[in-house]
Structure formats: structure tokens, C-alpha cells
Amino acid sequence: MHNLSIDIGNTSTKIAVFSGKEIIHYQRFDVLKTDDLLQIINQFNIQKSIISTVDEDIIQLEEFLSNKTQYIRFSAMLSNGVQNKYKTPETLGLDRWAAVLGAKGIFGIQACLVIDAGTCITYDLLNKNLEYFGGSISPGINMRFKAVHHFTGRLPLVSWNNKESIPAGTDTQTAIKNGILQGIINEIEGFISLNKIQESALKVIITGGDADFLVNQLQNSIFAPLIIKDSYLVLKGLNEAIAD
């Protein structure tokens, strides 16, 4: 018997099948259909299922999973031992909360800063007492490039390759790249430094679509030994929420 985690994001849907804490199957869909789910449910003998979503209209999908599995709707009330002290839990992004639960599943009772680098970059601290008070939200990389172009009269919309290094700002294009990309690296190092003052034994875990680029850029940072990357952190957190 296995568990099924589903993460419905802004641009795609990611699913993972778990045996205990281990991912035994992973897929990404532009659009997730019930036929796809039925095949996965039958193939892996799914017992429990759970969804985190930015889409409010998932009634049909929830009904399907309820008929085929023991379905649980993910919410900030599912804690698995983490104390949620966020002042407005009803407004807490479920991907943020799932990532925190995923970090707890990886590190156990240990302070951890969770950085999710997607459309926005979120910073969430889980302290050594497994208490979560919140964190920070800032614009993601692509959002910053678009904002520089949109809110100015003459600055171009600059594309970037997440495998390239950060260039020196020797012309307008590279100056924008340098300002945004180096600015984000400085921001991340600043957040790590600030949270390390509060939690000296801090671990850092980075996830999200831009995680590879950020981890590569931070390899020579003084914080590099503290940092790990996990592309499946949200899915792991969802599994933690329904684990026995």
C-alpha cells in the first residue's frame, strides 16, 4: 500500500508515490487528468492521497480521489508535530507549509531555514523546538526581470539562462542580470545570516524551480556546508502530513 502526493502549482502539477518516506514514482503534468490518476492508483495500489493546490476549483478531482483512495485535504491544520504559530493560518500558502513539514521529515528536531525559489522566493524558519512563526516572501527571479521592464520606460525585458554564471554589468543587459541575480544571492545570504543568529545550528534547504541555479551560485559561499537542495520537498511534506 502506498501514498500519493499531488502538488498543483501555477504552471504544472507534480505527483509522487511514496512507500514510507521513499519516493518510488514521480511525474509532472501540464494538466492532470483523472485517467492519469486512475492508472497510477491501480499500478501502485494507492491507499492514501493528498493535494496541495493554488487552484480553488478541484471538487471533481477531490471526489474522484475520495472514491478511489482515503483522501485527505491538505491544510495548515495538518502538523505532524510542528507547532503552527502563524498569526493567520488561513492565509498561509499551503506550499510553504508543506515545505516546512518536508524539512521536519528530513532533519527531525533541528532548526531549518526553508527557501522555496519559484514564482516568488519564500523563506520559512522552523526552529529547534519545531515551532513555525512564519517567514518572508519576495519576488522570484523571473518576476524581477519582468518588473524592471514593466515599470520603466526604456529598460528591456532580459532573458536569462539558469546555467550561466552571473555576468559583470558591462552594458544594460548584463547590468540588469547582475543586479537581479547577484541581488538575490546577497538576499539569500542575508536571510541565512540573520536566521543563523537566532538558530546557531541552522540547516538550510532550497527547493523550487530555480533551486539548481541558486545552489550552484552559493557553492563558494561561507554558508555552503549548511545548504542542501531537494526538488521534492513539498511532495515530501504532503506525505509527512498523512504518514501513519
PDB file of C-alpha atoms in Angstrom:
ATOM      1  CA  MET A   1       0.000   0.000   0.000  1.00  0.00           C
ATOM      2  CA  HIS A   2       1.343   3.419  -0.971  1.00  0.00           C
ATOM      3  CA  ASN A   3       0.571   7.124  -0.526  1.00  0.00           C
ATOM      4  CA  LEU A   4       0.026   9.625  -3.329  1.00  0.00           C
ATOM      5  CA  SER A   5       1.047  13.305  -3.007  1.00  0.00           C
ATOM      6  CA  ILE A   6      -0.191  15.853  -5.556  1.00  0.00           C
ATOM      7  CA  ASP A   7       1.181  19.395  -5.817  1.00  0.00           C
ATOM      8  CA  ILE A   8      -0.850  21.605  -8.181  1.00  0.00           C
ATOM      9  CA  GLY A   9       1.161  24.745  -8.899  1.00  0.00           C
ATOM     10  CA  ASN A  10       0.821  27.810 -11.104  1.00  0.00           C
ATOM     11  CA  THR A  11       2.316  26.210 -14.220  1.00  0.00           C
ATOM     12  CA  SER A  12       2.268  22.439 -13.698  1.00  0.00           C
ATOM     13  CA  THR A  13       1.161  19.576 -11.460  1.00  0.00           C
ATOM     14  CA  LYS A  14       3.679  17.280  -9.787  1.00  0.00           C
ATOM     15  CA  ILE A  15       2.810  13.905  -8.275  1.00  0.00           C
ATOM     16  CA  ALA A  16       4.813  11.426  -6.232  1.00  0.00           C
ATOM     17  CA  VAL A  17       4.056   7.939  -4.977  1.00  0.00           C
ATOM     18  CA  PHE A  18       5.603   7.088  -1.600  1.00  0.00           C
ATOM     19  CA  SER A  19       6.485   3.848   0.103  1.00  0.00           C
ATOM     20  CA  GLY A  20       7.019   5.109   3.631  1.00  0.00           C
ATOM     21  CA  LYS A  21       9.282   8.147   3.174  1.00  0.00           C
ATOM     22  CA  GLU A  22      10.765   6.940  -0.116  1.00  0.00           C
ATOM     23  CA  ILE A  23       9.602   8.258  -3.497  1.00  0.00           C
ATOM     24  CA  ILE A  24       9.099   5.297  -5.800  1.00  0.00           C
ATOM     25  CA  HIS A  25       7.413   7.162  -8.670  1.00  0.00           C
ATOM     26  CA  TYR A  26       7.404  10.800  -9.818  1.00  0.00           C
ATOM     27  CA  GLN A  27       5.654  12.541 -12.715  1.00  0.00           C
ATOM     28  CA  ARG A  28       4.995  16.085 -13.869  1.00  0.00           C
ATOM     29  CA  PHE A  29       1.916  17.095 -15.863  1.00  0.00           C
ATOM     30  CA  ASP A  30       0.874  20.275 -17.650  1.00  0.00           C
ATOM     31  CA  VAL A  31      -2.714  19.185 -16.983  1.00  0.00           C
ATOM     32  CA  LEU A  32      -3.509  16.305 -14.639  1.00  0.00           C
ATOM     33  CA  LYS A  33      -6.441  14.153 -15.796  1.00  0.00           C
ATOM     34  CA  THR A  34      -8.403  11.571 -13.835  1.00  0.00           C
ATOM     35  CA  ASP A  35      -7.372   8.897 -16.364  1.00  0.00           C
ATOM     36  CA  ASP A  36      -3.748   9.560 -15.420  1.00  0.00           C
ATOM     37  CA  LEU A  37      -4.575   9.264 -11.738  1.00  0.00           C
ATOM     38  CA  LEU A  38      -6.562   6.063 -12.199  1.00  0.00           C
ATOM     39  CA  GLN A  39      -3.598   4.414 -13.899  1.00  0.00           C
ATOM     40  CA  ILE A  40      -1.276   5.456 -11.043  1.00  0.00           C
ATOM     41  CA  ILE A  41      -3.755   4.397  -8.340  1.00  0.00           C
ATOM     42  CA  ASN A  42      -4.166   0.951  -9.884  1.00  0.00           C
ATOM     43  CA  GLN A  43      -0.498   0.468 -10.679  1.00  0.00           C
ATOM     44  CA  PHE A  44       0.767   1.305  -7.201  1.00  0.00           C
ATOM     45  CA  ASN A  45      -2.203   0.216  -5.067  1.00  0.00           C
ATOM     46  CA  ILE A  46      -2.625   3.689  -3.556  1.00  0.00           C
ATOM     47  CA  GLN A  47      -4.102   3.770  -0.062  1.00  0.00           C
ATOM     48  CA  LYS A  48      -3.979   7.468   0.921  1.00  0.00           C
ATOM     49  CA  SER A  49      -3.906  10.595  -1.228  1.00  0.00           C
ATOM     50  CA  ILE A  50      -3.461  14.295  -0.528  1.00  0.00           C
ATOM     51  CA  ILE A  51      -3.431  17.512  -2.574  1.00  0.00           C
ATOM     52  CA  SER A  52      -1.814  20.921  -2.173  1.00  0.00           C
ATOM     53  CA  THR A  53      -3.132  23.385  -4.751  1.00  0.00           C
ATOM     54  CA  VAL A  54      -3.240  27.032  -5.807  1.00  0.00           C
ATOM     55  CA  ASP A  55      -6.448  26.236  -7.707  1.00  0.00           C
ATOM     56  CA  GLU A  56      -9.668  26.542  -5.702  1.00  0.00           C
ATOM     57  CA  ASP A  57     -11.745  24.537  -8.207  1.00  0.00           C
ATOM     58  CA  ILE A  58     -10.696  20.928  -7.557  1.00  0.00           C
ATOM     59  CA  ILE A  59     -14.052  19.493  -6.440  1.00  0.00           C
ATOM     60  CA  GLN A  60     -14.174  16.945  -9.265  1.00  0.00           C
ATOM     61  CA  LEU A  61     -10.626  15.820  -8.569  1.00  0.00           C
ATOM     62  CA  GLU A  62     -11.307  15.507  -4.829  1.00  0.00           C
ATOM     63  CA  GLU A  63     -14.461  13.474  -5.454  1.00  0.00           C
ATOM     64  CA  PHE A  64     -12.528  11.122  -7.721  1.00  0.00           C
ATOM     65  CA  LEU A  65      -9.764  10.587  -5.146  1.00  0.00           C
ATOM     66  CA  SER A  66     -12.305  10.149  -2.337  1.00  0.00           C
ATOM     67  CA  ASN A  67     -13.951   7.322  -4.294  1.00  0.00           C
ATOM     68  CA  LYS A  68     -10.681   5.582  -5.109  1.00  0.00           C
ATOM     69  CA  THR A  69      -8.490   6.243  -2.040  1.00  0.00           C
ATOM     70  CA  GLN A  70      -8.529   7.503   1.523  1.00  0.00           C
ATOM     71  CA  TYR A  71      -8.353  11.157   0.516  1.00  0.00           C
ATOM     72  CA  ILE A  72      -7.227  13.910   2.895  1.00  0.00           C
ATOM     73  CA  ARG A  73      -7.471  17.598   2.053  1.00  0.00           C
ATOM     74  CA  PHE A  74      -4.213  19.316   2.974  1.00  0.00           C
ATOM     75  CA  SER A  75      -4.429  22.350   5.256  1.00  0.00           C
ATOM     76  CA  ALA A  76      -2.325  24.282   7.751  1.00  0.00           C
ATOM     77  CA  MET A  77      -4.076  22.292  10.471  1.00  0.00           C
ATOM     78  CA  LEU A  78      -2.170  19.127   9.492  1.00  0.00           C
ATOM     79  CA  SER A  79       1.000  19.491  11.520  1.00  0.00           C
ATOM     80  CA  ASN A  80       2.713  16.133  12.140  1.00  0.00           C
ATOM     81  CA  GLY A  81       4.355  17.516  15.283  1.00  0.00           C
ATOM     82  CA  VAL A  82       5.120  21.047  14.037  1.00  0.00           C
ATOM     83  CA  GLN A  83       3.506  23.847  16.044  1.00  0.00           C
ATOM     84  CA  ASN A  84       1.934  26.346  13.643  1.00  0.00           C
ATOM     85  CA  LYS A  85       2.081  29.773  15.302  1.00  0.00           C
ATOM     86  CA  TYR A  86       1.426  31.784  12.139  1.00  0.00           C
ATOM     87  CA  LYS A  87      -0.981  34.601  13.029  1.00  0.00           C
ATOM     88  CA  THR A  88      -3.268  33.960  10.048  1.00  0.00           C
ATOM     89  CA  PRO A  89      -3.004  30.227   9.232  1.00  0.00           C
ATOM     90  CA  GLU A  90      -5.994  30.535   6.890  1.00  0.00           C
ATOM     91  CA  THR A  91      -3.884  32.743   4.590  1.00  0.00           C
ATOM     92  CA  LEU A  92      -0.694  30.677   4.811  1.00  0.00           C
ATOM     93  CA  GLY A  93       0.346  29.322   1.425  1.00  0.00           C
ATOM     94  CA  LEU A  94      -0.045  25.561   1.509  1.00  0.00           C
ATOM     95  CA  ASP A  95       3.163  25.041  -0.463  1.00  0.00           C
ATOM     96  CA  ARG A  96       5.043  26.939   2.259  1.00  0.00           C
ATOM     97  CA  TRP A  97       3.525  24.805   4.992  1.00  0.00           C
ATOM     98  CA  ALA A  98       4.143  21.566   3.091  1.00  0.00           C
ATOM     99  CA  ALA A  99       7.793  22.536   2.574  1.00  0.00           C
ATOM    100  CA  VAL A 100       8.178  23.130   6.326  1.00  0.00           C
ATOM    101  CA  LEU A 101       6.715  19.688   7.081  1.00  0.00           C
ATOM    102  CA  GLY A 102       9.035  18.205   4.484  1.00  0.00           C
ATOM    103  CA  ALA A 103      12.044  19.823   6.167  1.00  0.00           C
ATOM    104  CA  LYS A 104      10.967  18.386   9.521  1.00  0.00           C
ATOM    105  CA  GLY A 105      10.734  14.949   7.934  1.00  0.00           C
ATOM    106  CA  ILE A 106      14.315  15.286   6.645  1.00  0.00           C
ATOM    107  CA  PHE A 107      16.041  16.949   9.609  1.00  0.00           C
ATOM    108  CA  GLY A 108      13.879  15.862  12.545  1.00  0.00           C
ATOM    109  CA  ILE A 109      14.138  18.045  15.646  1.00  0.00           C
ATOM    110  CA  GLN A 110      16.566  20.595  14.254  1.00  0.00           C
ATOM    111  CA  ALA A 111      16.337  24.219  13.179  1.00  0.00           C
ATOM    112  CA  CYS A 112      15.934  24.668   9.430  1.00  0.00           C
ATOM    113  CA  LEU A 113      15.501  27.578   7.025  1.00  0.00           C
ATOM    114  CA  VAL A 114      13.362  26.537   4.059  1.00  0.00           C
ATOM    115  CA  ILE A 115      13.909  28.536   0.853  1.00  0.00           C
ATOM    116  CA  ASP A 116      11.438  27.888  -1.966  1.00  0.00           C
ATOM    117  CA  ALA A 117      12.568  29.603  -5.167  1.00  0.00           C
ATOM    118  CA  GLY A 118       9.642  29.669  -7.557  1.00  0.00           C
ATOM    119  CA  THR A 119       7.356  32.434  -8.819  1.00  0.00           C
ATOM    120  CA  CYS A 120       8.143  34.090  -5.500  1.00  0.00           C
ATOM    121  CA  ILE A 121      11.000  33.274  -3.150  1.00  0.00           C
ATOM    122  CA  THR A 122       9.804  32.291   0.311  1.00  0.00           C
ATOM    123  CA  TYR A 123      11.906  31.998   3.443  1.00  0.00           C
ATOM    124  CA  ASP A 124      10.416  29.991   6.318  1.00  0.00           C
ATOM    125  CA  LEU A 125      12.107  29.161   9.602  1.00  0.00           C
ATOM    126  CA  LEU A 126      11.369  26.035  11.599  1.00  0.00           C
ATOM    127  CA  ASN A 127      13.084  26.455  14.955  1.00  0.00           C
ATOM    128  CA  LYS A 128      14.723  23.790  17.119  1.00  0.00           C
ATOM    129  CA  ASN A 129      11.511  23.446  19.155  1.00  0.00           C
ATOM    130  CA  LEU A 130       9.575  22.582  15.964  1.00  0.00           C
ATOM    131  CA  GLU A 131       7.756  25.924  16.132  1.00  0.00           C
ATOM    132  CA  TYR A 132       6.838  27.807  12.963  1.00  0.00           C
ATOM    133  CA  PHE A 133       6.098  31.535  13.225  1.00  0.00           C
ATOM    134  CA  GLY A 134       6.336  32.425   9.533  1.00  0.00           C
ATOM    135  CA  GLY A 135       8.975  33.997   7.359  1.00  0.00           C
ATOM    136  CA  SER A 136       9.356  36.217   4.312  1.00  0.00           C
ATOM    137  CA  ILE A 137       8.080  36.444   0.735  1.00  0.00           C
ATOM    138  CA  SER A 138       9.963  38.278  -2.007  1.00  0.00           C
ATOM    139  CA  PRO A 139       9.714  38.388  -5.826  1.00  0.00           C
ATOM    140  CA  GLY A 140      11.214  35.470  -7.726  1.00  0.00           C
ATOM    141  CA  ILE A 141      13.857  35.772 -10.423  1.00  0.00           C
ATOM    142  CA  ASN A 142      11.555  35.956 -13.465  1.00  0.00           C
ATOM    143  CA  MET A 143       9.206  38.317 -11.664  1.00  0.00           C
ATOM    144  CA  ARG A 144      12.104  40.714 -11.029  1.00  0.00           C
ATOM    145  CA  PHE A 145      13.190  40.697 -14.673  1.00  0.00           C
ATOM    146  CA  LYS A 146       9.602  41.424 -15.749  1.00  0.00           C
ATOM    147  CA  ALA A 147       9.161  44.174 -13.164  1.00  0.00           C
ATOM    148  CA  VAL A 148      12.315  46.032 -14.252  1.00  0.00           C
ATOM    149  CA  HIS A 149      10.997  46.105 -17.820  1.00  0.00           C
ATOM    150  CA  HIS A 150       7.352  46.798 -16.985  1.00  0.00           C
ATOM    151  CA  PHE A 151       7.880  49.677 -14.578  1.00  0.00           C
ATOM    152  CA  THR A 152      10.471  51.584 -16.615  1.00  0.00           C
ATOM    153  CA  GLY A 153      10.277  53.378 -19.912  1.00  0.00           C
ATOM    154  CA  ARG A 154      13.426  52.142 -21.634  1.00  0.00           C
ATOM    155  CA  LEU A 155      14.867  49.127 -19.865  1.00  0.00           C
ATOM    156  CA  PRO A 156      14.483  45.909 -21.897  1.00  0.00           C
ATOM    157  CA  LEU A 157      12.974  42.610 -20.847  1.00  0.00           C
ATOM    158  CA  VAL A 158      16.083  40.493 -20.314  1.00  0.00           C
ATOM    159  CA  SER A 159      16.071  36.720 -20.672  1.00  0.00           C
ATOM    160  CA  TRP A 160      18.460  34.613 -18.643  1.00  0.00           C
ATOM    161  CA  ASN A 161      19.822  31.083 -18.725  1.00  0.00           C
ATOM    162  CA  ASN A 162      19.863  29.386 -15.345  1.00  0.00           C
ATOM    163  CA  LYS A 163      23.032  27.527 -16.310  1.00  0.00           C
ATOM    164  CA  GLU A 164      25.104  30.656 -16.966  1.00  0.00           C
ATOM    165  CA  SER A 165      27.176  32.463 -14.368  1.00  0.00           C
ATOM    166  CA  ILE A 166      26.295  35.922 -13.125  1.00  0.00           C
ATOM    167  CA  PRO A 167      27.890  38.420 -15.553  1.00  0.00           C
ATOM    168  CA  ALA A 168      29.626  41.665 -14.726  1.00  0.00           C
ATOM    169  CA  GLY A 169      27.434  44.656 -15.540  1.00  0.00           C
ATOM    170  CA  THR A 170      29.273  45.966 -18.611  1.00  0.00           C
ATOM    171  CA  ASP A 171      26.193  47.016 -20.615  1.00  0.00           C
ATOM    172  CA  THR A 172      22.471  47.480 -19.935  1.00  0.00           C
ATOM    173  CA  GLN A 173      21.556  43.832 -20.459  1.00  0.00           C
ATOM    174  CA  THR A 174      24.299  42.475 -18.204  1.00  0.00           C
ATOM    175  CA  ALA A 175      23.790  45.256 -15.641  1.00  0.00           C
ATOM    176  CA  ILE A 176      20.176  44.120 -15.223  1.00  0.00           C
ATOM    177  CA  LYS A 177      21.270  40.490 -14.964  1.00  0.00           C
ATOM    178  CA  ASN A 178      23.957  41.319 -12.436  1.00  0.00           C
ATOM    179  CA  GLY A 179      21.673  43.492 -10.341  1.00  0.00           C
ATOM    180  CA  ILE A 180      18.856  40.960 -10.164  1.00  0.00           C
ATOM    181  CA  LEU A 181      20.846  37.736  -9.870  1.00  0.00           C
ATOM    182  CA  GLN A 182      23.593  38.972  -7.584  1.00  0.00           C
ATOM    183  CA  GLY A 183      20.970  40.840  -5.593  1.00  0.00           C
ATOM    184  CA  ILE A 184      19.081  37.601  -4.977  1.00  0.00           C
ATOM    185  CA  ILE A 185      22.251  35.778  -3.903  1.00  0.00           C
ATOM    186  CA  ASN A 186      23.019  38.610  -1.481  1.00  0.00           C
ATOM    187  CA  GLU A 187      19.429  38.461  -0.232  1.00  0.00           C
ATOM    188  CA  ILE A 188      19.634  34.722   0.428  1.00  0.00           C
ATOM    189  CA  GLU A 189      22.972  35.033   2.219  1.00  0.00           C
ATOM    190  CA  GLY A 190      21.476  37.829   4.306  1.00  0.00           C
ATOM    191  CA  PHE A 191      18.485  35.737   5.335  1.00  0.00           C
ATOM    192  CA  ILE A 192      20.716  32.790   6.211  1.00  0.00           C
ATOM    193  CA  SER A 193      22.986  35.012   8.287  1.00  0.00           C
ATOM    194  CA  LEU A 194      20.058  36.627  10.090  1.00  0.00           C
ATOM    195  CA  ASN A 195      18.402  33.310  10.930  1.00  0.00           C
ATOM    196  CA  LYS A 196      21.707  31.747  11.973  1.00  0.00           C
ATOM    197  CA  ILE A 197      21.973  34.363  14.711  1.00  0.00           C
ATOM    198  CA  GLN A 198      18.649  33.105  16.047  1.00  0.00           C
ATOM    199  CA  GLU A 199      19.378  29.394  15.481  1.00  0.00           C
ATOM    200  CA  SER A 200      23.109  28.661  15.622  1.00  0.00           C
ATOM    201  CA  ALA A 201      22.765  25.027  14.471  1.00  0.00           C
ATOM    202  CA  LEU A 202      20.715  26.088  11.439  1.00  0.00           C
ATOM    203  CA  LYS A 203      20.359  23.889   8.365  1.00  0.00           C
ATOM    204  CA  VAL A 204      19.240  25.342   5.019  1.00  0.00           C
ATOM    205  CA  ILE A 205      17.199  23.538   2.378  1.00  0.00           C
ATOM    206  CA  ILE A 206      16.429  25.034  -1.041  1.00  0.00           C
ATOM    207  CA  THR A 207      13.652  23.842  -3.329  1.00  0.00           C
ATOM    208  CA  GLY A 208      11.633  25.197  -6.255  1.00  0.00           C
ATOM    209  CA  GLY A 209      12.198  25.758  -9.949  1.00  0.00           C
ATOM    210  CA  ASP A 210      15.265  27.996  -9.535  1.00  0.00           C
ATOM    211  CA  ALA A 211      16.910  25.890  -6.810  1.00  0.00           C
ATOM    212  CA  ASP A 212      19.645  24.461  -9.079  1.00  0.00           C
ATOM    213  CA  PHE A 213      20.830  27.911 -10.151  1.00  0.00           C
ATOM    214  CA  LEU A 214      20.837  29.274  -6.610  1.00  0.00           C
ATOM    215  CA  VAL A 215      22.648  26.302  -5.082  1.00  0.00           C
ATOM    216  CA  ASN A 216      25.301  26.467  -7.815  1.00  0.00           C
ATOM    217  CA  GLN A 217      25.838  30.159  -7.143  1.00  0.00           C
ATOM    218  CA  LEU A 218      26.078  29.567  -3.391  1.00  0.00           C
ATOM    219  CA  GLN A 219      28.678  26.789  -3.684  1.00  0.00           C
ATOM    220  CA  ASN A 220      31.514  29.152  -2.771  1.00  0.00           C
ATOM    221  CA  SER A 221      29.549  30.873  -0.024  1.00  0.00           C
ATOM    222  CA  ILE A 222      30.605  30.559   3.601  1.00  0.00           C
ATOM    223  CA  PHE A 223      27.144  29.037   4.120  1.00  0.00           C
ATOM    224  CA  ALA A 224      27.617  26.293   1.502  1.00  0.00           C
ATOM    225  CA  PRO A 225      28.180  23.462   4.044  1.00  0.00           C
ATOM    226  CA  LEU A 226      24.789  24.249   5.594  1.00  0.00           C
ATOM    227  CA  ILE A 227      22.836  24.064   2.328  1.00  0.00           C
ATOM    228  CA  ILE A 228      21.151  21.119   0.636  1.00  0.00           C
ATOM    229  CA  LYS A 229      18.789  21.035  -2.347  1.00  0.00           C
ATOM    230  CA  ASP A 230      15.613  18.964  -2.502  1.00  0.00           C
ATOM    231  CA  SER A 231      13.398  19.250  -5.566  1.00  0.00           C
ATOM    232  CA  TYR A 232      10.672  17.119  -3.970  1.00  0.00           C
ATOM    233  CA  LEU A 233      10.361  18.931  -0.638  1.00  0.00           C
ATOM    234  CA  VAL A 234       6.707  19.986  -0.999  1.00  0.00           C
ATOM    235  CA  LEU A 235       5.676  16.490  -2.111  1.00  0.00           C
ATOM    236  CA  LYS A 236       7.586  15.020   0.839  1.00  0.00           C
ATOM    237  CA  GLY A 237       5.819  17.422   3.186  1.00  0.00           C
ATOM    238  CA  LEU A 238       2.434  16.332   1.886  1.00  0.00           C
ATOM    239  CA  ASN A 239       3.416  12.733   2.531  1.00  0.00           C
ATOM    240  CA  GLU A 240       4.524  13.659   6.056  1.00  0.00           C
ATOM    241  CA  ALA A 241       1.061  15.104   6.692  1.00  0.00           C
ATOM    242  CA  ILE A 242      -0.638  11.761   6.053  1.00  0.00           C
ATOM    243  CA  ALA A 243       2.065   9.437   7.343  1.00  0.00           C
ATOM    244  CA  ASP A 244       0.995   6.951   9.995  1.00  0.00           C
TER     245      ASP A 244
END
